[in-house]
Each structure stands twice: as C-alpha cells, then as structure tokens.
C-alpha cells in the first residue's frame, strides 16, 4: 500500500470515529490535524472532501507545527477537539497580540470560545518557520506551509460559505463544546447560522487505532 494513502486512510478512520454521524450531511471539507510529537500521523494535517455518495475523499497531507506543549508566557498548547472555522475571522494579514505582533498571514481562526472570549488559535502560514514544520514549534496555533495556507484560505473563502449547524455552548454559554454537540430548538432541530462548511478535528493520535498519544 502507498505510504501516503495508508496514512490518509488512518486519518479518515479517525474522522469517522470522532465526528458525530449527523454532522457529515452539513459539511464539505474536513481537516484532520495530529498534534502528536511522534508517530505515523504526527505533526501533519490531512485534507479530505466528501463526495456525492458521502464518502471521504483523501486529497493530501501537509506538514504542520502545533503547540510546543510547555509553559512559557502562556502554556503553548493546541486545543484538542472538533472545531468549526469562524467566518468573521478569515484574515489575509494578521499580527498576534499575544506574541508581540508575530505575523500570521492567511489566518483561519477556530470558532472557539473560552470564558466568554474568542481565542486566538488559528491555522496560518509560517513564514520564516517552514524548516520547523513537522515538529511541535508554535505558541498554540497550527502553522502551515505558506503556499498551502494561501491555497486553503482562498478555497475556503471561495467555496465553503453557507448555513451550518451551530455548536452548543458549555459552562453557561461561556465555552464552545468541542465534541460536535449541536445547539437545538425546542423541537430538537439543529439551529443554523451563516458559517463555513469546514470541520477541523485536532487530536493527539500518533496513527494507531484506537487512538494513542
């Protein structure tokens, strides 16, 4: 079996295992990120789309850098879980407020709230840091190759806008759930909002099934 295809199949299994079945009807593009330090899938993002028959079609994988997982000015952790992207925070040019104005071009922020505040965790290009891709090296964001970040940003903005189900909140509305639990009306129907038809699954899976860090 082709090594890349084999890894893609493992990533697809992780997506199918972690994402509630109901959600697959509402989204088109799926990004699987392994933040493990070592292993077959480690420090890579795997890109899939869903075909007309509901099958996940593997496109490619790219090296990434997730958080260093250590205490610094902040704890440099990349959150685990299932996330949507924030349609209001696709930013061609962005500079980090937490990290002294560090550039974050082609930034695609997770729709992720903690303590009632939107976090600064994003997928973004890593100019000047591409030699570190494939290793934990970021302050918590998911760093991508510049060309890949540009392509993904433009694709999402061009193709993936639409109505999506809202994720329910936790802690009295102050925190986004990361398990894909949907907000529902009194009749039990999902509540829809303008968004992006993209799901991002971030795990510590190294590439074995069942998951292990």
PDB file of C-alpha atoms in Angstrom:
ATOM      1  CA  UNK A   1       0.000   0.000   0.000  1.00  0.00           C
ATOM      2  CA  UNK A   2       1.230   3.517  -0.803  1.00  0.00           C
ATOM      3  CA  UNK A   3       2.504   5.064   2.441  1.00  0.00           C
ATOM      4  CA  UNK A   4       0.711   8.386   1.933  1.00  0.00           C
ATOM      5  CA  UNK A   5      -2.558   6.625   1.101  1.00  0.00           C
ATOM      6  CA  UNK A   6      -2.190   4.404   4.158  1.00  0.00           C
ATOM      7  CA  UNK A   7      -1.779   7.419   6.408  1.00  0.00           C
ATOM      8  CA  UNK A   8      -4.746   9.076   4.712  1.00  0.00           C
ATOM      9  CA  UNK A   9      -6.864   6.024   5.435  1.00  0.00           C
ATOM     10  CA  UNK A  10      -5.865   6.154   9.100  1.00  0.00           C
ATOM     11  CA  UNK A  11      -6.784   9.835   9.268  1.00  0.00           C
ATOM     12  CA  UNK A  12     -10.142   9.100   7.611  1.00  0.00           C
ATOM     13  CA  UNK A  13     -10.808   6.434  10.237  1.00  0.00           C
ATOM     14  CA  UNK A  14     -10.107   8.964  12.963  1.00  0.00           C
ATOM     15  CA  UNK A  15     -12.536  11.433  11.374  1.00  0.00           C
ATOM     16  CA  UNK A  16     -15.273   8.811  11.083  1.00  0.00           C
ATOM     17  CA  UNK A  17     -14.676   7.731  14.667  1.00  0.00           C
ATOM     18  CA  UNK A  18     -14.703  11.189  16.250  1.00  0.00           C
ATOM     19  CA  UNK A  19     -17.290  13.148  14.251  1.00  0.00           C
ATOM     20  CA  UNK A  20     -20.971  12.531  15.085  1.00  0.00           C
ATOM     21  CA  UNK A  21     -22.617  10.870  12.076  1.00  0.00           C
ATOM     22  CA  UNK A  22     -25.262  13.589  11.817  1.00  0.00           C
ATOM     23  CA  UNK A  23     -22.659  16.257  11.068  1.00  0.00           C
ATOM     24  CA  UNK A  24     -21.456  14.754   7.809  1.00  0.00           C
ATOM     25  CA  UNK A  25     -24.558  15.953   5.972  1.00  0.00           C
ATOM     26  CA  UNK A  26     -23.779  19.593   6.775  1.00  0.00           C
ATOM     27  CA  UNK A  27     -20.075  19.955   5.927  1.00  0.00           C
ATOM     28  CA  UNK A  28     -17.959  19.526   2.799  1.00  0.00           C
ATOM     29  CA  UNK A  29     -14.304  19.934   3.786  1.00  0.00           C
ATOM     30  CA  UNK A  30     -12.589  18.043   6.604  1.00  0.00           C
ATOM     31  CA  UNK A  31      -9.173  18.789   8.093  1.00  0.00           C
ATOM     32  CA  UNK A  32      -7.566  16.238  10.391  1.00  0.00           C
ATOM     33  CA  UNK A  33      -4.630  17.502  12.476  1.00  0.00           C
ATOM     34  CA  UNK A  34      -2.434  15.241  14.589  1.00  0.00           C
ATOM     35  CA  UNK A  35      -0.635  17.193  17.293  1.00  0.00           C
ATOM     36  CA  UNK A  36       1.291  14.124  18.467  1.00  0.00           C
ATOM     37  CA  UNK A  37       5.049  14.585  18.797  1.00  0.00           C
ATOM     38  CA  UNK A  38       5.857  11.264  17.120  1.00  0.00           C
ATOM     39  CA  UNK A  39       4.108   8.619  15.052  1.00  0.00           C
ATOM     40  CA  UNK A  40       2.760   7.942  11.565  1.00  0.00           C
ATOM     41  CA  UNK A  41       0.350  10.883  11.540  1.00  0.00           C
ATOM     42  CA  UNK A  42       2.269  13.196  13.860  1.00  0.00           C
ATOM     43  CA  UNK A  43       2.514  16.898  13.013  1.00  0.00           C
ATOM     44  CA  UNK A  44       0.586  16.603   9.767  1.00  0.00           C
ATOM     45  CA  UNK A  45      -2.752  17.853   8.521  1.00  0.00           C
ATOM     46  CA  UNK A  46      -4.793  15.601   6.254  1.00  0.00           C
ATOM     47  CA  UNK A  47      -7.284  17.188   3.856  1.00  0.00           C
ATOM     48  CA  UNK A  48     -10.487  15.450   2.760  1.00  0.00           C
ATOM     49  CA  UNK A  49     -13.683  16.366   0.958  1.00  0.00           C
ATOM     50  CA  UNK A  50     -16.939  14.464   0.900  1.00  0.00           C
ATOM     51  CA  UNK A  51     -18.185  13.142  -2.439  1.00  0.00           C
ATOM     52  CA  UNK A  52     -21.796  12.890  -3.621  1.00  0.00           C
ATOM     53  CA  UNK A  53     -22.091   9.455  -2.009  1.00  0.00           C
ATOM     54  CA  UNK A  54     -20.967  10.667   1.408  1.00  0.00           C
ATOM     55  CA  UNK A  55     -17.506   9.116   1.157  1.00  0.00           C
ATOM     56  CA  UNK A  56     -14.448  10.912   2.467  1.00  0.00           C
ATOM     57  CA  UNK A  57     -12.035  11.523  -0.395  1.00  0.00           C
ATOM     58  CA  UNK A  58      -8.413  11.940   0.644  1.00  0.00           C
ATOM     59  CA  UNK A  59      -6.656  14.820  -1.107  1.00  0.00           C
ATOM     60  CA  UNK A  60      -3.235  15.199   0.506  1.00  0.00           C
ATOM     61  CA  UNK A  61      -1.338  15.695   3.741  1.00  0.00           C
ATOM     62  CA  UNK A  62       0.920  18.584   4.653  1.00  0.00           C
ATOM     63  CA  UNK A  63       3.435  19.052   7.476  1.00  0.00           C
ATOM     64  CA  UNK A  64       2.373  21.387  10.260  1.00  0.00           C
ATOM     65  CA  UNK A  65       3.624  22.680  13.579  1.00  0.00           C
ATOM     66  CA  UNK A  66       1.291  22.644  16.569  1.00  0.00           C
ATOM     67  CA  UNK A  67       1.957  23.997  20.055  1.00  0.00           C
ATOM     68  CA  UNK A  68       5.193  23.332  21.901  1.00  0.00           C
ATOM     69  CA  UNK A  69       3.162  21.935  24.840  1.00  0.00           C
ATOM     70  CA  UNK A  70       5.194  23.686  27.525  1.00  0.00           C
ATOM     71  CA  UNK A  71       4.804  26.540  29.982  1.00  0.00           C
ATOM     72  CA  UNK A  72       6.164  29.819  28.626  1.00  0.00           C
ATOM     73  CA  UNK A  73       4.478  33.194  28.733  1.00  0.00           C
ATOM     74  CA  UNK A  74       1.390  31.051  28.211  1.00  0.00           C
ATOM     75  CA  UNK A  75       1.016  27.290  28.098  1.00  0.00           C
ATOM     76  CA  UNK A  76       1.719  26.656  24.428  1.00  0.00           C
ATOM     77  CA  UNK A  77      -0.972  24.050  23.868  1.00  0.00           C
ATOM     78  CA  UNK A  78      -3.002  23.463  20.723  1.00  0.00           C
ATOM     79  CA  UNK A  79      -6.537  22.541  21.825  1.00  0.00           C
ATOM     80  CA  UNK A  80      -7.919  19.104  21.011  1.00  0.00           C
ATOM     81  CA  UNK A  81     -11.420  18.515  19.711  1.00  0.00           C
ATOM     82  CA  UNK A  82     -13.788  19.223  16.859  1.00  0.00           C
ATOM     83  CA  UNK A  83     -13.977  22.802  15.626  1.00  0.00           C
ATOM     84  CA  UNK A  84     -15.633  24.973  13.041  1.00  0.00           C
ATOM     85  CA  UNK A  85     -13.847  27.936  11.486  1.00  0.00           C
ATOM     86  CA  UNK A  86     -15.021  31.463  12.250  1.00  0.00           C
ATOM     87  CA  UNK A  87     -16.293  33.122   9.031  1.00  0.00           C
ATOM     88  CA  UNK A  88     -15.732  36.569  10.558  1.00  0.00           C
ATOM     89  CA  UNK A  89     -12.071  35.818  11.217  1.00  0.00           C
ATOM     90  CA  UNK A  90     -10.559  34.829   7.909  1.00  0.00           C
ATOM     91  CA  UNK A  91      -7.720  37.345   7.776  1.00  0.00           C
ATOM     92  CA  UNK A  92      -5.274  37.700   4.911  1.00  0.00           C
ATOM     93  CA  UNK A  93      -2.953  39.660   7.203  1.00  0.00           C
ATOM     94  CA  UNK A  94      -2.975  39.254  10.971  1.00  0.00           C
ATOM     95  CA  UNK A  95      -0.478  40.019  13.728  1.00  0.00           C
ATOM     96  CA  UNK A  96      -0.587  38.211  17.054  1.00  0.00           C
ATOM     97  CA  UNK A  97      -1.441  40.286  20.102  1.00  0.00           C
ATOM     98  CA  UNK A  98      -0.285  37.511  22.423  1.00  0.00           C
ATOM     99  CA  UNK A  99       3.117  37.028  20.774  1.00  0.00           C
ATOM    100  CA  UNK A 100       4.475  40.542  20.234  1.00  0.00           C
ATOM    101  CA  UNK A 101       2.991  41.139  16.813  1.00  0.00           C
ATOM    102  CA  UNK A 102       4.214  37.899  15.234  1.00  0.00           C
ATOM    103  CA  UNK A 103       2.872  37.681  11.656  1.00  0.00           C
ATOM    104  CA  UNK A 104       0.056  35.186  10.998  1.00  0.00           C
ATOM    105  CA  UNK A 105      -0.691  35.514   7.255  1.00  0.00           C
ATOM    106  CA  UNK A 106      -3.605  33.636   5.701  1.00  0.00           C
ATOM    107  CA  UNK A 107      -5.123  33.173   9.172  1.00  0.00           C
ATOM    108  CA  UNK A 108      -8.210  30.975   9.588  1.00  0.00           C
ATOM    109  CA  UNK A 109      -9.338  31.165  13.207  1.00  0.00           C
ATOM    110  CA  UNK A 110     -11.085  28.388  15.053  1.00  0.00           C
ATOM    111  CA  UNK A 111     -14.567  29.273  16.249  1.00  0.00           C
ATOM    112  CA  UNK A 112     -13.615  28.577  19.827  1.00  0.00           C
ATOM    113  CA  UNK A 113     -14.617  30.500  22.940  1.00  0.00           C
ATOM    114  CA  UNK A 114     -13.217  30.116  26.455  1.00  0.00           C
ATOM    115  CA  UNK A 115     -14.524  32.149  29.403  1.00  0.00           C
ATOM    116  CA  UNK A 116     -16.804  34.001  27.011  1.00  0.00           C
ATOM    117  CA  UNK A 117     -13.953  35.254  24.814  1.00  0.00           C
ATOM    118  CA  UNK A 118     -12.886  34.155  21.348  1.00  0.00           C
ATOM    119  CA  UNK A 119      -9.456  32.546  21.425  1.00  0.00           C
ATOM    120  CA  UNK A 120      -6.587  33.419  19.119  1.00  0.00           C
ATOM    121  CA  UNK A 121      -5.995  29.883  17.850  1.00  0.00           C
ATOM    122  CA  UNK A 122      -5.767  29.736  14.063  1.00  0.00           C
ATOM    123  CA  UNK A 123      -4.444  27.831  11.109  1.00  0.00           C
ATOM    124  CA  UNK A 124      -1.995  30.176   9.392  1.00  0.00           C
ATOM    125  CA  UNK A 125       1.111  30.387   7.249  1.00  0.00           C
ATOM    126  CA  UNK A 126       4.523  30.116   8.872  1.00  0.00           C
ATOM    127  CA  UNK A 127       6.878  32.471   7.010  1.00  0.00           C
ATOM    128  CA  UNK A 128      10.379  32.081   8.379  1.00  0.00           C
ATOM    129  CA  UNK A 129       9.464  28.907  10.259  1.00  0.00           C
ATOM    130  CA  UNK A 130       8.911  26.376   7.479  1.00  0.00           C
ATOM    131  CA  UNK A 131      12.040  24.445   8.454  1.00  0.00           C
ATOM    132  CA  UNK A 132      10.312  23.593  11.743  1.00  0.00           C
ATOM    133  CA  UNK A 133       7.204  22.129  10.112  1.00  0.00           C
ATOM    134  CA  UNK A 134       6.687  18.506  11.062  1.00  0.00           C
ATOM    135  CA  UNK A 135       7.649  19.294  14.674  1.00  0.00           C
ATOM    136  CA  UNK A 136       5.921  20.943  17.630  1.00  0.00           C
ATOM    137  CA  UNK A 137       7.058  24.534  17.363  1.00  0.00           C
ATOM    138  CA  UNK A 138       4.163  27.015  17.672  1.00  0.00           C
ATOM    139  CA  UNK A 139       2.639  29.006  20.501  1.00  0.00           C
ATOM    140  CA  UNK A 140      -0.601  27.041  20.076  1.00  0.00           C
ATOM    141  CA  UNK A 141      -1.697  27.757  16.519  1.00  0.00           C
ATOM    142  CA  UNK A 142      -1.426  25.326  13.623  1.00  0.00           C
ATOM    143  CA  UNK A 143       1.347  26.545  11.346  1.00  0.00           C
ATOM    144  CA  UNK A 144       1.167  25.619   7.666  1.00  0.00           C
ATOM    145  CA  UNK A 145       3.466  25.962   4.659  1.00  0.00           C
ATOM    146  CA  UNK A 146       2.905  29.396   3.135  1.00  0.00           C
ATOM    147  CA  UNK A 147       1.697  28.105  -0.235  1.00  0.00           C
ATOM    148  CA  UNK A 148      -0.666  25.583   1.351  1.00  0.00           C
ATOM    149  CA  UNK A 149      -2.124  28.176   3.727  1.00  0.00           C
ATOM    150  CA  UNK A 150      -2.771  30.521   0.822  1.00  0.00           C
ATOM    151  CA  UNK A 151      -4.466  27.809  -1.248  1.00  0.00           C
ATOM    152  CA  UNK A 152      -6.615  26.625   1.655  1.00  0.00           C
ATOM    153  CA  UNK A 153      -7.614  30.156   2.671  1.00  0.00           C
ATOM    154  CA  UNK A 154      -8.715  31.058  -0.853  1.00  0.00           C
ATOM    155  CA  UNK A 155     -10.545  27.773  -1.333  1.00  0.00           C
ATOM    156  CA  UNK A 156     -12.495  28.136   1.895  1.00  0.00           C
ATOM    157  CA  UNK A 157     -13.433  31.740   1.220  1.00  0.00           C
ATOM    158  CA  UNK A 158     -14.465  30.920  -2.359  1.00  0.00           C
ATOM    159  CA  UNK A 159     -16.289  27.619  -1.919  1.00  0.00           C
ATOM    160  CA  UNK A 160     -17.339  26.925   1.639  1.00  0.00           C
ATOM    161  CA  UNK A 161     -19.622  29.729   2.815  1.00  0.00           C
ATOM    162  CA  UNK A 162     -23.146  28.626   3.734  1.00  0.00           C
ATOM    163  CA  UNK A 163     -25.510  27.741   6.553  1.00  0.00           C
ATOM    164  CA  UNK A 164     -24.095  25.344   9.132  1.00  0.00           C
ATOM    165  CA  UNK A 165     -25.430  23.978  12.424  1.00  0.00           C
ATOM    166  CA  UNK A 166     -24.297  25.891  15.497  1.00  0.00           C
ATOM    167  CA  UNK A 167     -22.354  24.025  18.154  1.00  0.00           C
ATOM    168  CA  UNK A 168     -23.886  24.170  21.621  1.00  0.00           C
ATOM    169  CA  UNK A 169     -22.099  26.076  24.360  1.00  0.00           C
ATOM    170  CA  UNK A 170     -20.984  24.826  27.762  1.00  0.00           C
ATOM    171  CA  UNK A 171     -20.422  26.481  31.142  1.00  0.00           C
ATOM    172  CA  UNK A 172     -23.453  28.734  30.851  1.00  0.00           C
ATOM    173  CA  UNK A 173     -22.587  29.776  27.320  1.00  0.00           C
ATOM    174  CA  UNK A 174     -19.015  30.739  28.129  1.00  0.00           C
ATOM    175  CA  UNK A 175     -17.227  27.898  26.359  1.00  0.00           C
ATOM    176  CA  UNK A 176     -17.633  26.191  22.986  1.00  0.00           C
ATOM    177  CA  UNK A 177     -18.091  22.442  23.208  1.00  0.00           C
ATOM    178  CA  UNK A 178     -15.507  20.539  21.188  1.00  0.00           C
ATOM    179  CA  UNK A 179     -17.409  17.271  20.762  1.00  0.00           C
ATOM    180  CA  UNK A 180     -19.698  18.416  17.947  1.00  0.00           C
ATOM    181  CA  UNK A 181     -22.815  18.642  20.142  1.00  0.00           C
ATOM    182  CA  UNK A 182     -25.339  20.779  18.267  1.00  0.00           C
ATOM    183  CA  UNK A 183     -27.475  23.644  19.500  1.00  0.00           C
ATOM    184  CA  UNK A 184     -31.119  22.645  19.030  1.00  0.00           C
ATOM    185  CA  UNK A 185     -34.503  24.360  19.149  1.00  0.00           C
ATOM    186  CA  UNK A 186     -37.414  23.246  21.319  1.00  0.00           C
ATOM    187  CA  UNK A 187     -38.412  20.673  18.698  1.00  0.00           C
ATOM    188  CA  UNK A 188     -34.935  19.161  18.742  1.00  0.00           C
ATOM    189  CA  UNK A 189     -33.932  20.502  15.345  1.00  0.00           C
ATOM    190  CA  UNK A 190     -30.428  21.889  14.782  1.00  0.00           C
ATOM    191  CA  UNK A 191     -30.119  25.670  14.800  1.00  0.00           C
ATOM    192  CA  UNK A 192     -28.403  27.011  11.689  1.00  0.00           C
ATOM    193  CA  UNK A 193     -26.196  30.063  11.305  1.00  0.00           C
ATOM    194  CA  UNK A 194     -24.085  31.540   8.480  1.00  0.00           C
ATOM    195  CA  UNK A 195     -20.709  29.856   8.566  1.00  0.00           C
ATOM    196  CA  UNK A 196     -18.148  27.773   6.719  1.00  0.00           C
ATOM    197  CA  UNK A 197     -18.756  24.161   5.692  1.00  0.00           C
ATOM    198  CA  UNK A 198     -15.426  23.066   7.165  1.00  0.00           C
ATOM    199  CA  UNK A 199     -14.709  20.859  10.178  1.00  0.00           C
ATOM    200  CA  UNK A 200     -11.310  20.679  11.867  1.00  0.00           C
ATOM    201  CA  UNK A 201     -10.502  17.700  14.080  1.00  0.00           C
ATOM    202  CA  UNK A 202      -7.410  18.079  16.261  1.00  0.00           C
ATOM    203  CA  UNK A 203      -6.139  15.058  18.181  1.00  0.00           C
ATOM    204  CA  UNK A 204      -3.028  13.686  19.825  1.00  0.00           C
ATOM    205  CA  UNK A 205      -3.317  10.482  17.801  1.00  0.00           C
ATOM    206  CA  UNK A 206       0.035   9.224  16.567  1.00  0.00           C
ATOM    207  CA  UNK A 207      -1.549   6.997  13.958  1.00  0.00           C
ATOM    208  CA  UNK A 208      -2.629   3.871  15.749  1.00  0.00           C
ATOM    209  CA  UNK A 209      -6.200   2.698  16.174  1.00  0.00           C
ATOM    210  CA  UNK A 210      -7.566   3.057  18.785  1.00  0.00           C
ATOM    211  CA  UNK A 211      -6.056   6.474  19.477  1.00  0.00           C
ATOM    212  CA  UNK A 212      -2.870   6.737  21.469  1.00  0.00           C
ATOM    213  CA  UNK A 213      -0.671   9.751  22.029  1.00  0.00           C
TER     214      UNK A 213
END
